[in-house]
CSV table of C-alpha atoms and ligand atoms in Angstrom, one decimal:
chain,number,residue,atom,x,y,z
A,19,MET,CA,-12.1,-48.5,49.7
A,20,ALA,CA,-10.0,-46.9,47.5
A,21,LYS,CA,-11.0,-44.1,45.4
A,22,LYS,CA,-11.3,-44.8,41.4
A,23,ILE,CA,-9.8,-41.2,40.2
A,24,ALA,CA,-10.2,-40.1,36.1
A,25,VAL,CA,-8.4,-37.0,35.4
A,26,PHE,CA,-9.4,-34.4,32.6
A,27,ALA,CA,-6.6,-32.4,30.9
A,28,SER,CA,-6.4,-30.5,27.6
A,29,GLY,CA,-3.5,-29.8,26.9
A,30,ASN,CA,0.2,-30.5,28.7
A,31,GLY,CA,-0.6,-33.0,31.3
A,32,SER,CA,2.4,-32.8,33.9
A,33,ASN,CA,-0.3,-32.2,36.4
A,34,PHE,CA,-1.7,-35.6,35.4
A,35,GLN,CA,1.9,-37.0,35.2
A,36,VAL,CA,2.3,-36.1,39.0
A,37,ILE,CA,-0.5,-37.7,40.2
A,38,ALA,CA,-0.6,-40.9,37.9
A,39,GLU,CA,2.9,-41.6,39.2
A,40,GLN,CA,2.1,-42.0,43.0
A,41,PHE,CA,-1.9,-42.5,42.7
A,42,PRO,CA,-4.0,-45.5,40.5
A,43,VAL,CA,-5.5,-43.5,38.2
A,44,GLU,CA,-8.5,-45.2,36.0
A,45,PHE,CA,-8.4,-43.3,33.1
A,46,VAL,CA,-7.7,-40.0,31.8
A,47,PHE,CA,-10.2,-37.8,29.9
A,48,SER,CA,-9.4,-35.5,27.0
A,49,ASP,CA,-11.3,-33.3,25.4
A,50,LYS,CA,-8.8,-32.7,22.9
A,51,ARG,CA,-7.4,-35.3,20.5
A,52,GLU,CA,-4.4,-34.3,19.9
A,53,ALA,CA,-3.0,-33.1,23.8
A,54,TYR,CA,0.3,-34.1,25.2
A,55,VAL,CA,-2.0,-35.5,28.1
A,56,LEU,CA,-2.4,-38.9,25.9
A,57,GLU,CA,0.8,-39.3,25.2
A,58,ARG,CA,1.9,-39.0,28.4
A,59,ALA,CA,-0.8,-41.6,29.4
A,60,LYS,CA,0.3,-44.4,27.5
A,61,ASN,CA,3.7,-43.6,28.7
A,62,LEU,CA,2.5,-44.6,32.0
A,63,ASP,CA,0.3,-46.8,31.2
A,64,VAL,CA,-3.2,-45.5,32.0
A,65,LYS,CA,-6.3,-45.9,30.0
A,66,SER,CA,-7.5,-42.7,28.2
A,67,TYR,CA,-10.1,-41.1,26.4
A,68,ALA,CA,-10.6,-38.5,23.7
A,69,PHE,CA,-13.1,-37.0,22.1
A,70,GLU,CA,-14.2,-33.7,21.1
A,71,LEU,CA,-17.5,-31.1,21.9
A,72,LYS,CA,-17.6,-30.2,18.2
A,73,GLU,CA,-17.9,-34.1,17.2
A,74,PHE,CA,-21.6,-34.1,19.3
A,75,ASP,CA,-25.0,-32.9,18.2
A,76,SER,CA,-24.9,-30.6,21.5
A,77,LYS,CA,-22.4,-30.1,25.1
A,78,ALA,CA,-25.4,-32.5,27.1
A,79,ALA,CA,-24.6,-35.3,24.1
A,80,TYR,CA,-21.1,-34.7,24.7
A,81,GLU,CA,-21.4,-34.5,28.7
A,82,GLN,CA,-23.7,-38.1,28.8
A,83,ALA,CA,-21.0,-39.3,27.4
A,84,ILE,CA,-18.7,-38.6,29.6
A,85,LEU,CA,-20.9,-39.7,32.8
A,86,ASP,CA,-21.5,-42.8,30.2
A,87,LEU,CA,-17.5,-43.4,30.9
A,88,LEU,CA,-17.4,-42.8,34.7
A,89,THR,CA,-19.9,-44.9,35.4
A,90,ALA,CA,-18.5,-47.7,33.5
A,91,HIS,CA,-15.4,-47.1,35.7
A,92,GLN,CA,-17.4,-46.7,38.8
A,93,ILE,CA,-15.0,-43.0,39.4
A,94,ASP,CA,-15.1,-41.4,42.7
A,95,LEU,CA,-13.2,-39.0,42.1
A,96,ILE,CA,-13.0,-36.2,39.6
A,97,CYS,CA,-9.5,-34.6,38.7
A,98,LEU,CA,-9.5,-31.1,36.6
A,99,ALA,CA,-6.1,-30.7,36.0
A,100,GLY,CA,-5.8,-27.9,32.6
A,101,TYR,CA,-9.0,-29.4,31.6
A,102,MET,CA,-10.1,-26.5,30.0
A,103,LYS,CA,-13.7,-26.8,29.3
A,104,ILE,CA,-16.5,-25.3,31.7
A,105,VAL,CA,-17.8,-28.8,33.4
A,106,GLY,CA,-21.6,-28.5,32.4
A,107,PRO,CA,-25.0,-28.8,34.4
A,108,ASP,CA,-25.3,-32.4,33.9
A,109,LEU,CA,-22.0,-33.4,34.4
A,110,LEU,CA,-22.2,-31.5,37.6
A,111,ALA,CA,-25.3,-32.5,38.7
A,112,ALA,CA,-24.0,-36.2,39.3
A,113,TYR,CA,-20.9,-35.7,40.1
A,114,GLU,CA,-21.2,-32.8,42.6
A,115,GLY,CA,-19.4,-32.8,45.5
A,116,ARG,CA,-16.7,-35.2,43.8
A,117,ILE,CA,-14.9,-32.9,41.2
A,118,ILE,CA,-12.0,-31.1,42.1
A,119,ASN,CA,-9.9,-28.7,40.4
A,120,ILE,CA,-6.3,-26.9,40.5
A,121,HIS,CA,-5.5,-23.3,39.8
A,122,PRO,CA,-2.7,-21.7,39.4
A,123,ALA,CA,-3.3,-18.4,41.2
A,124,TYR,CA,-4.1,-17.9,44.9
A,125,LEU,CA,-8.0,-17.2,44.3
A,126,PRO,CA,-10.1,-15.5,44.6
A,127,GLU,CA,-7.4,-13.7,43.5
A,128,PHE,CA,-6.9,-14.5,39.0
A,129,PRO,CA,-9.7,-16.6,38.7
A,130,GLY,CA,-10.1,-17.5,34.7
A,131,ALA,CA,-7.7,-19.0,32.1
A,132,ASN,CA,-4.6,-16.6,32.5
A,133,GLY,CA,-3.7,-16.8,36.8
A,134,ILE,CA,-0.5,-17.1,36.4
A,135,LYS,CA,0.0,-14.3,33.2
A,136,ASP,CA,-3.0,-12.1,35.2
A,137,ALA,CA,-0.9,-12.2,38.5
A,138,TRP,CA,2.4,-11.5,36.9
A,139,GLU,CA,0.8,-8.5,34.9
A,140,ALA,CA,-0.5,-7.0,37.7
A,141,GLY,CA,2.3,-6.9,40.0
A,142,VAL,CA,2.2,-8.9,42.6
A,143,ASP,CA,4.7,-9.6,45.3
A,144,GLN,CA,3.2,-13.3,45.9
A,145,SER,CA,0.8,-15.2,43.5
A,146,GLY,CA,-0.2,-18.9,44.2
A,147,VAL,CA,-2.1,-22.4,43.4
A,148,THR,CA,-5.6,-23.2,44.7
A,149,ILE,CA,-7.7,-26.4,45.0
A,150,HIS,CA,-10.9,-26.3,44.6
A,151,TRP,CA,-14.0,-28.1,44.8
A,152,VAL,CA,-16.0,-27.9,41.2
A,153,ASP,CA,-19.0,-25.8,40.9
A,154,SER,CA,-20.8,-24.0,38.7
A,155,GLY,CA,-19.0,-20.9,38.6
A,156,ILE,CA,-15.6,-20.3,37.3
A,157,ASP,CA,-12.9,-21.2,39.8
A,158,THR,CA,-15.4,-20.0,42.1
A,159,GLY,CA,-16.3,-23.3,44.6
A,160,GLN,CA,-14.9,-24.2,47.9
A,161,ILE,CA,-11.1,-24.1,48.8
A,162,ILE,CA,-9.4,-27.0,50.0
A,163,LYS,CA,-6.0,-26.1,50.5
A,164,GLN,CA,-3.7,-23.4,48.4
A,165,VAL,CA,-0.7,-22.2,49.1
A,166,ARG,CA,1.7,-18.9,48.3
A,167,VAL,CA,4.0,-18.7,46.3
A,168,PRO,CA,6.2,-15.5,45.9
A,169,ARG,CA,7.1,-13.1,42.9
A,170,LEU,CA,11.3,-12.6,43.3
A,171,ALA,CA,12.5,-9.7,42.5
A,172,ASP,CA,14.8,-11.3,40.0
A,173,ASP,CA,11.7,-13.7,38.6
A,174,THR,CA,11.0,-13.9,34.6
A,175,ILE,CA,7.1,-14.7,34.4
A,176,GLU,CA,9.2,-18.2,32.8
A,177,SER,CA,10.5,-18.5,36.3
A,178,PHE,CA,8.1,-17.4,38.1
A,179,GLU,CA,5.7,-19.7,36.1
A,180,ALA,CA,8.0,-22.9,36.6
A,181,ARG,CA,7.8,-22.2,40.5
A,182,ILE,CA,4.4,-22.0,40.8
A,183,HIS,CA,4.1,-25.3,38.7
A,184,GLU,CA,6.7,-27.3,41.4
A,185,GLN,CA,4.1,-26.1,44.0
A,186,GLU,CA,1.3,-27.5,41.9
A,187,TYR,CA,2.7,-30.7,41.9
A,188,LYS,CA,3.5,-30.9,45.7
A,189,LEU,CA,-0.6,-30.0,46.4
A,190,TYR,CA,-2.2,-31.8,44.1
A,191,PRO,CA,-1.0,-35.4,45.7
A,192,ASP,CA,-1.6,-33.8,49.4
A,193,VAL,CA,-4.9,-33.3,48.5
A,194,LEU,CA,-5.6,-36.4,47.3
A,195,GLU,CA,-4.4,-38.0,50.2
A,196,SER,CA,-6.5,-36.1,52.6
A,197,LEU,CA,-9.2,-36.2,50.6
A,198,GLY,CA,-8.7,-40.7,51.0
A,199,ALA,CA,-6.9,-41.2,48.2
A,200,GLU,CA,-5.0,-44.0,48.3
A,201,ARG,CA,-0.7,-44.1,47.0
A,202,LYS,CA,0.3,-46.8,44.7
A,203,LYS,CA,2.0,-49.4,46.5
B,410,LIG,C1,-1.5,-25.8,35.1
B,410,LIG,O1,-1.1,-24.9,35.7
B,410,LIG,C2,-3.1,-25.9,35.8
B,410,LIG,O2,-2.9,-25.0,37.4
B,410,LIG,C3,-3.9,-25.0,35.1
B,410,LIG,O3,-3.5,-25.8,34.1
B,410,LIG,C4,-2.3,-25.5,33.9
B,410,LIG,C5,-2.5,-27.3,34.2
B,410,LIG,O4,-0.2,-27.7,33.3
B,410,LIG,N1,-5.6,-25.3,35.9
B,410,LIG,P1,-0.7,-29.0,33.0
B,410,LIG,O5,-1.5,-29.7,31.6
B,410,LIG,O6,-0.9,-30.4,33.8
B,410,LIG,O7,0.9,-29.5,32.5
């Protein structure tokens, strides 16, 4: 049976767009009502939901609302793609082993919110992209697949970042396929 995918994103949503162009996506969820990913969803005719933590009494209530959406849509796999919130214990307990994340560095190198900038500032001669299962840590879950991205002699941080994103756009579809997601016909 085809896997039902939801994508979670907080901002730009370029990874969401790549995924949604190649795979059926049930919905995108954003924790930011102004996120550009919601515009992309509209253009791609993908259902979207957005609500913010501050609109709820607690993170538990917030995650319960997300869980309700996941259950209503019978989601099998959550793809985090630039989702800037930590997945809390309730959501994790319900979906552990069914949540993946993309990180713009070669984990365990440079975990955290600024993987590209941190690698650049450390002066590495290569960084990478990682897709991993999500656990309760920050970018600590089991690695599914990763690729190296070199830093070239004439790179600026912008060209380095662009090359990392290019690899992200290949790796996410590859991994989804390897996990049994069916491409759009
Ligand atoms: C990507 O670099 C991803 O690896 C990181 O956040 C960025 C999201 O970019 N987790 P976008 O919103 O998909 O354009």
